[in-house]
């Protein structure tokens, strides 16, 4: 994804454009650029981030009270200055910044070339800006707005755009379909951005554009209509809140918002990767390296924290279904222990931020050894996403809460898709089982919604344990990493010491911890390990441990043995981790709340650990 900004008003546009782009840099920073309009329009753009752009501009004159800007994650064309935005049309009638993908750009480009249009870049965006010029010059009575709307009506795909017109320099045209855009209303000024963060300190009145909205903006007026020229009333959202509140909507914390976003997150992660008839999975980003994955001597998954826990679930799933050997390693250990790697190994780096120093260093080490290195990342344009040979984006959207929740679910979803597609490709599972398991995954978002609807029950359970000083989390099989992740959530936001353990390990030491002060969270959903974990519950009960059990809907057999029970919908064991983690995320959230902790910015932590 990319970030775009725009300004039109009585002040110099430059300051807002640069500061705004810096706030949007999380959206990708392969290249960046701005265009400002004084008497004429000037474009400044270069490869790299916003600071590189500032250096590139140096002391050049950037006067002008109209401007647009862009920070890019390359989709079409190399991340270099030639492909950087803004793009001007061939006769410089239009200048455009664009976030999105023009799916039919090739045929549009072909048509424009027949009309003599020449192209300077490999981007789909340059096709769109020339299409605007084509319609503008096609008829004498055309206006810039008409030309823009006509061009957009020909587009198949997504766009969030801001357009400057050379012949109508007193206006900006802004439009969206599929890529977010917000307009802030200032004093004789309007601010445009891909999200509210660049705007919020300049305006408390926000207009969130909807798909197919086109806004024609002058310093003193905003007209809103659709691409097909239907007038649209606009709703002003009073933000009056901090940057966080605007993005938090009705939630008290980012983390809670992101926990509740998980049904949509998981849908967005598998959307477009499961065939319309739900019979097959295709991870487009891995197609080129799929043969290497199929033939891999070993898959090594590297990551840190929550991402490592997702990797552990991936290990269980890939080995169980695709029968490919998998090892999971802490990136911080892997990078220093001089591991034995060969060209027949495939290393998968999992990282929400794509910037974690240990994971980045570990993948660089793997690359040096000749292994194929893949990424599962959430941030386009991040270092890990760019340095791997191929990869899969989790599409979880921006995750702002330091405690990772929706990104974890998205990572597990990608790993589930990978395990199933490898298993099918290798003939390790029948087509019937393949389709059944795909359907199980498709059913997950709705099942998570039923869990989320019961969040008050989890809140009441958390209330009972808010004085706890320690906690134990137990699980078996692919629910053991869920126990690890649940323990991590609790410790990182409530500061309660919590340990996740393989339940079978209890008798090798941890059971000595059990007494009537110790809450023990047991992930005891119905699967092949169920009878074993019930035995563990008996062992804990015999020592007066306080047991909080996560069980499968309708399983009342443990009711008398445990102190608190939370039911999750029945599911195939393949996808149970995606359900079992939800109550543990909410439990950690409410425990932290009960203890007055800063849920979104816990002490000592950072969202992305870009240093060792
Ligand atoms: C998870 O809640 C933590 N914030 C932390 O463990 C995190 O998962 C870890 O730092 C890895 O981050 P990454 O996924 O961005 O690489």
PDB file of C-alpha atoms in Angstrom, residues 385-536:
ATOM      1  CA  UNK A 385       9.337  -7.845   2.717  1.00  0.00           C
ATOM      2  CA  UNK A 386      11.866  -6.331   0.355  1.00  0.00           C
ATOM      3  CA  UNK A 387      14.857  -8.509   1.187  1.00  0.00           C
ATOM      4  CA  UNK A 388      13.185 -11.901   0.895  1.00  0.00           C
ATOM      5  CA  UNK A 389      13.085 -13.834  -2.378  1.00  0.00           C
ATOM      6  CA  UNK A 390       9.285 -14.022  -2.230  1.00  0.00           C
ATOM      7  CA  UNK A 391       6.554 -13.823   0.328  1.00  0.00           C
ATOM      8  CA  UNK A 392       2.974 -13.480   1.432  1.00  0.00           C
ATOM      9  CA  UNK A 393       1.492 -10.314   2.920  1.00  0.00           C
ATOM     10  CA  UNK A 394      -0.862 -10.914   5.833  1.00  0.00           C
ATOM     11  CA  UNK A 395      -3.201  -8.022   4.852  1.00  0.00           C
ATOM     12  CA  UNK A 396      -4.038  -7.430   8.521  1.00  0.00           C
ATOM     13  CA  UNK A 397      -4.105  -3.669   8.083  1.00  0.00           C
ATOM     14  CA  UNK A 398      -2.231  -1.299  10.332  1.00  0.00           C
ATOM     15  CA  UNK A 399      -1.686  -2.852  13.746  1.00  0.00           C
ATOM     16  CA  UNK A 400      -1.021  -0.116  16.264  1.00  0.00           C
ATOM     17  CA  UNK A 401      -1.435  -1.838  19.628  1.00  0.00           C
ATOM     18  CA  UNK A 402       1.986  -2.987  20.801  1.00  0.00           C
ATOM     19  CA  UNK A 403       0.461  -6.340  21.774  1.00  0.00           C
ATOM     20  CA  UNK A 404       0.055  -8.112  18.468  1.00  0.00           C
ATOM     21  CA  UNK A 405      -3.349  -9.717  17.990  1.00  0.00           C
ATOM     22  CA  UNK A 406      -4.856  -9.472  14.499  1.00  0.00           C
ATOM     23  CA  UNK A 407      -1.426  -9.797  12.910  1.00  0.00           C
ATOM     24  CA  UNK A 408      -0.934 -13.084  14.779  1.00  0.00           C
ATOM     25  CA  UNK A 409      -4.252 -14.388  13.494  1.00  0.00           C
ATOM     26  CA  UNK A 410      -3.344 -13.293   9.989  1.00  0.00           C
ATOM     27  CA  UNK A 411       0.060 -14.986  10.231  1.00  0.00           C
ATOM     28  CA  UNK A 412      -1.572 -18.230  11.388  1.00  0.00           C
ATOM     29  CA  UNK A 413      -4.064 -17.934   8.535  1.00  0.00           C
ATOM     30  CA  UNK A 414      -1.250 -17.600   5.988  1.00  0.00           C
ATOM     31  CA  UNK A 415       0.533 -20.605   7.502  1.00  0.00           C
ATOM     32  CA  UNK A 416      -2.697 -22.612   7.381  1.00  0.00           C
ATOM     33  CA  UNK A 417      -3.135 -21.702   3.710  1.00  0.00           C
ATOM     34  CA  UNK A 418       0.486 -22.658   3.072  1.00  0.00           C
ATOM     35  CA  UNK A 419       0.248 -26.001   4.889  1.00  0.00           C
ATOM     36  CA  UNK A 420      -2.892 -26.952   2.980  1.00  0.00           C
ATOM     37  CA  UNK A 421      -1.619 -25.857  -0.431  1.00  0.00           C
ATOM     38  CA  UNK A 422       1.658 -27.744   0.087  1.00  0.00           C
ATOM     39  CA  UNK A 423      -0.230 -30.823   1.318  1.00  0.00           C
ATOM     40  CA  UNK A 424      -2.495 -30.766  -1.722  1.00  0.00           C
ATOM     41  CA  UNK A 425       0.377 -30.172  -4.148  1.00  0.00           C
ATOM     42  CA  UNK A 426       2.280 -33.092  -2.647  1.00  0.00           C
ATOM     43  CA  UNK A 427      -0.776 -35.338  -2.744  1.00  0.00           C
ATOM     44  CA  UNK A 428      -0.598 -35.785   1.017  1.00  0.00           C
ATOM     45  CA  UNK A 429      -4.315 -35.028   1.387  1.00  0.00           C
ATOM     46  CA  UNK A 430      -7.276 -36.003  -0.796  1.00  0.00           C
ATOM     47  CA  UNK A 431      -9.161 -33.346  -2.740  1.00  0.00           C
ATOM     48  CA  UNK A 432     -12.194 -33.997  -0.505  1.00  0.00           C
ATOM     49  CA  UNK A 433     -10.195 -33.346   2.655  1.00  0.00           C
ATOM     50  CA  UNK A 434      -8.561 -30.322   1.004  1.00  0.00           C
ATOM     51  CA  UNK A 435     -11.970 -28.796   0.270  1.00  0.00           C
ATOM     52  CA  UNK A 436     -13.291 -29.679   3.707  1.00  0.00           C
ATOM     53  CA  UNK A 437     -10.357 -27.969   5.417  1.00  0.00           C
ATOM     54  CA  UNK A 438     -10.606 -24.926   3.158  1.00  0.00           C
ATOM     55  CA  UNK A 439     -14.243 -24.620   4.196  1.00  0.00           C
ATOM     56  CA  UNK A 440     -13.225 -24.921   7.848  1.00  0.00           C
ATOM     57  CA  UNK A 441     -10.959 -21.917   7.376  1.00  0.00           C
ATOM     58  CA  UNK A 442     -13.658 -19.969   5.528  1.00  0.00           C
ATOM     59  CA  UNK A 443     -15.997 -20.554   8.491  1.00  0.00           C
ATOM     60  CA  UNK A 444     -13.545 -19.097  11.015  1.00  0.00           C
ATOM     61  CA  UNK A 445     -14.494 -15.379  10.836  1.00  0.00           C
ATOM     62  CA  UNK A 446     -18.099 -16.061  11.817  1.00  0.00           C
ATOM     63  CA  UNK A 447     -17.000 -18.401  14.599  1.00  0.00           C
ATOM     64  CA  UNK A 448     -14.723 -15.700  15.974  1.00  0.00           C
ATOM     65  CA  UNK A 449     -17.662 -13.298  15.946  1.00  0.00           C
ATOM     66  CA  UNK A 450     -19.570 -15.644  18.267  1.00  0.00           C
ATOM     67  CA  UNK A 451     -16.596 -15.672  20.649  1.00  0.00           C
ATOM     68  CA  UNK A 452     -16.249 -11.896  20.576  1.00  0.00           C
ATOM     69  CA  UNK A 453     -19.943 -11.550  21.394  1.00  0.00           C
ATOM     70  CA  UNK A 454     -19.242 -13.309  24.694  1.00  0.00           C
ATOM     71  CA  UNK A 455     -16.474 -10.882  25.750  1.00  0.00           C
ATOM     72  CA  UNK A 456     -18.382  -9.829  28.911  1.00  0.00           C
ATOM     73  CA  UNK A 457     -17.932 -13.362  30.259  1.00  0.00           C
ATOM     74  CA  UNK A 458     -14.176 -13.097  29.800  1.00  0.00           C
ATOM     75  CA  UNK A 459     -14.210  -9.693  31.452  1.00  0.00           C
ATOM     76  CA  UNK A 460     -15.943 -11.190  34.491  1.00  0.00           C
ATOM     77  CA  UNK A 461     -13.449 -14.062  34.673  1.00  0.00           C
ATOM     78  CA  UNK A 462     -10.551 -11.594  34.489  1.00  0.00           C
ATOM     79  CA  UNK A 463     -12.070  -9.629  37.346  1.00  0.00           C
ATOM     80  CA  UNK A 464     -11.621 -12.668  39.609  1.00  0.00           C
ATOM     81  CA  UNK A 465      -7.869 -12.987  38.913  1.00  0.00           C
ATOM     82  CA  UNK A 466      -6.729  -9.369  38.809  1.00  0.00           C
ATOM     83  CA  UNK A 467      -4.610  -9.773  41.957  1.00  0.00           C
ATOM     84  CA  UNK A 468      -2.686 -12.744  40.540  1.00  0.00           C
ATOM     85  CA  UNK A 469       1.092 -12.391  40.488  1.00  0.00           C
ATOM     86  CA  UNK A 470       1.770 -15.296  38.206  1.00  0.00           C
ATOM     87  CA  UNK A 471      -0.038 -17.556  35.783  1.00  0.00           C
ATOM     88  CA  UNK A 472       0.561 -20.780  33.899  1.00  0.00           C
ATOM     89  CA  UNK A 473      -0.781 -21.464  30.396  1.00  0.00           C
ATOM     90  CA  UNK A 474      -0.963 -25.033  29.122  1.00  0.00           C
ATOM     91  CA  UNK A 475      -1.721 -26.593  25.768  1.00  0.00           C
ATOM     92  CA  UNK A 476      -0.854 -29.602  23.623  1.00  0.00           C
ATOM     93  CA  UNK A 477      -0.250 -30.057  19.920  1.00  0.00           C
ATOM     94  CA  UNK A 478      -1.001 -26.970  17.839  1.00  0.00           C
ATOM     95  CA  UNK A 479      -2.666 -25.479  20.937  1.00  0.00           C
ATOM     96  CA  UNK A 480       0.638 -25.474  22.823  1.00  0.00           C
ATOM     97  CA  UNK A 481       1.837 -22.391  20.853  1.00  0.00           C
ATOM     98  CA  UNK A 482      -1.565 -20.861  21.644  1.00  0.00           C
ATOM     99  CA  UNK A 483      -0.708 -21.278  25.331  1.00  0.00           C
ATOM    100  CA  UNK A 484       2.645 -19.599  24.716  1.00  0.00           C
ATOM    101  CA  UNK A 485       0.956 -16.716  22.921  1.00  0.00           C
ATOM    102  CA  UNK A 486      -1.698 -16.340  25.610  1.00  0.00           C
ATOM    103  CA  UNK A 487       1.031 -16.127  28.254  1.00  0.00           C
ATOM    104  CA  UNK A 488       2.909 -13.534  26.219  1.00  0.00           C
ATOM    105  CA  UNK A 489      -0.202 -11.377  25.845  1.00  0.00           C
ATOM    106  CA  UNK A 490      -0.788 -11.452  29.607  1.00  0.00           C
ATOM    107  CA  UNK A 491       2.764 -10.647  30.606  1.00  0.00           C
ATOM    108  CA  UNK A 492       3.380  -7.885  28.075  1.00  0.00           C
ATOM    109  CA  UNK A 493       0.321  -5.777  28.893  1.00  0.00           C
ATOM    110  CA  UNK A 494      -0.558  -6.633  32.532  1.00  0.00           C
ATOM    111  CA  UNK A 495       3.031  -7.181  33.708  1.00  0.00           C
ATOM    112  CA  UNK A 496       1.943 -10.423  35.450  1.00  0.00           C
ATOM    113  CA  UNK A 497       4.599 -13.119  35.113  1.00  0.00           C
ATOM    114  CA  UNK A 498       3.061 -15.800  32.921  1.00  0.00           C
ATOM    115  CA  UNK A 499       4.525 -18.928  31.402  1.00  0.00           C
ATOM    116  CA  UNK A 500       3.246 -21.005  28.556  1.00  0.00           C
ATOM    117  CA  UNK A 501       4.087 -24.688  28.735  1.00  0.00           C
ATOM    118  CA  UNK A 502       3.499 -27.886  26.854  1.00  0.00           C
ATOM    119  CA  UNK A 503       0.966 -29.541  29.165  1.00  0.00           C
ATOM    120  CA  UNK A 504       2.894 -32.809  29.059  1.00  0.00           C
ATOM    121  CA  UNK A 505       5.820 -30.986  30.643  1.00  0.00           C
ATOM    122  CA  UNK A 506       3.894 -30.260  33.859  1.00  0.00           C
ATOM    123  CA  UNK A 507       5.165 -33.376  35.602  1.00  0.00           C
ATOM    124  CA  UNK A 508       8.759 -32.417  34.781  1.00  0.00           C
ATOM    125  CA  UNK A 509       8.839 -29.448  37.125  1.00  0.00           C
ATOM    126  CA  UNK A 510       6.151 -26.785  36.606  1.00  0.00           C
ATOM    127  CA  UNK A 511       3.574 -28.692  38.655  1.00  0.00           C
ATOM    128  CA  UNK A 512       5.625 -27.655  41.693  1.00  0.00           C
ATOM    129  CA  UNK A 513       4.276 -24.158  41.075  1.00  0.00           C
ATOM    130  CA  UNK A 514       0.660 -25.204  41.484  1.00  0.00           C
ATOM    131  CA  UNK A 515      -1.198 -24.035  44.580  1.00  0.00           C
ATOM    132  CA  UNK A 516      -4.486 -22.271  45.291  1.00  0.00           C
ATOM    133  CA  UNK A 517      -3.004 -18.895  44.315  1.00  0.00           C
ATOM    134  CA  UNK A 518      -1.985 -19.906  40.851  1.00  0.00           C
ATOM    135  CA  UNK A 519      -4.369 -19.389  37.935  1.00  0.00           C
ATOM    136  CA  UNK A 520      -3.730 -22.087  35.334  1.00  0.00           C
ATOM    137  CA  UNK A 521      -5.184 -21.413  31.896  1.00  0.00           C
ATOM    138  CA  UNK A 522      -5.669 -24.686  30.023  1.00  0.00           C
ATOM    139  CA  UNK A 523      -6.476 -24.738  26.317  1.00  0.00           C
ATOM    140  CA  UNK A 524      -8.553 -27.936  26.265  1.00  0.00           C
ATOM    141  CA  UNK A 525     -10.476 -27.841  22.999  1.00  0.00           C
ATOM    142  CA  UNK A 526     -11.525 -31.196  21.522  1.00  0.00           C
ATOM    143  CA  UNK A 527      -8.695 -32.671  19.465  1.00  0.00           C
ATOM    144  CA  UNK A 528      -6.487 -35.759  19.428  1.00  0.00           C
ATOM    145  CA  UNK A 529      -4.785 -34.659  22.661  1.00  0.00           C
ATOM    146  CA  UNK A 530      -7.993 -34.042  24.591  1.00  0.00           C
ATOM    147  CA  UNK A 531      -7.847 -37.061  26.887  1.00  0.00           C
ATOM    148  CA  UNK A 532      -4.249 -36.216  27.785  1.00  0.00           C
ATOM    149  CA  UNK A 533      -4.979 -32.625  28.673  1.00  0.00           C
ATOM    150  CA  UNK A 534      -7.925 -33.692  30.811  1.00  0.00           C
ATOM    151  CA  UNK A 535      -5.454 -35.789  32.808  1.00  0.00           C
ATOM    152  CA  UNK A 536      -3.336 -32.679  33.274  1.00  0.00           C
TER     153      UNK A 536
END
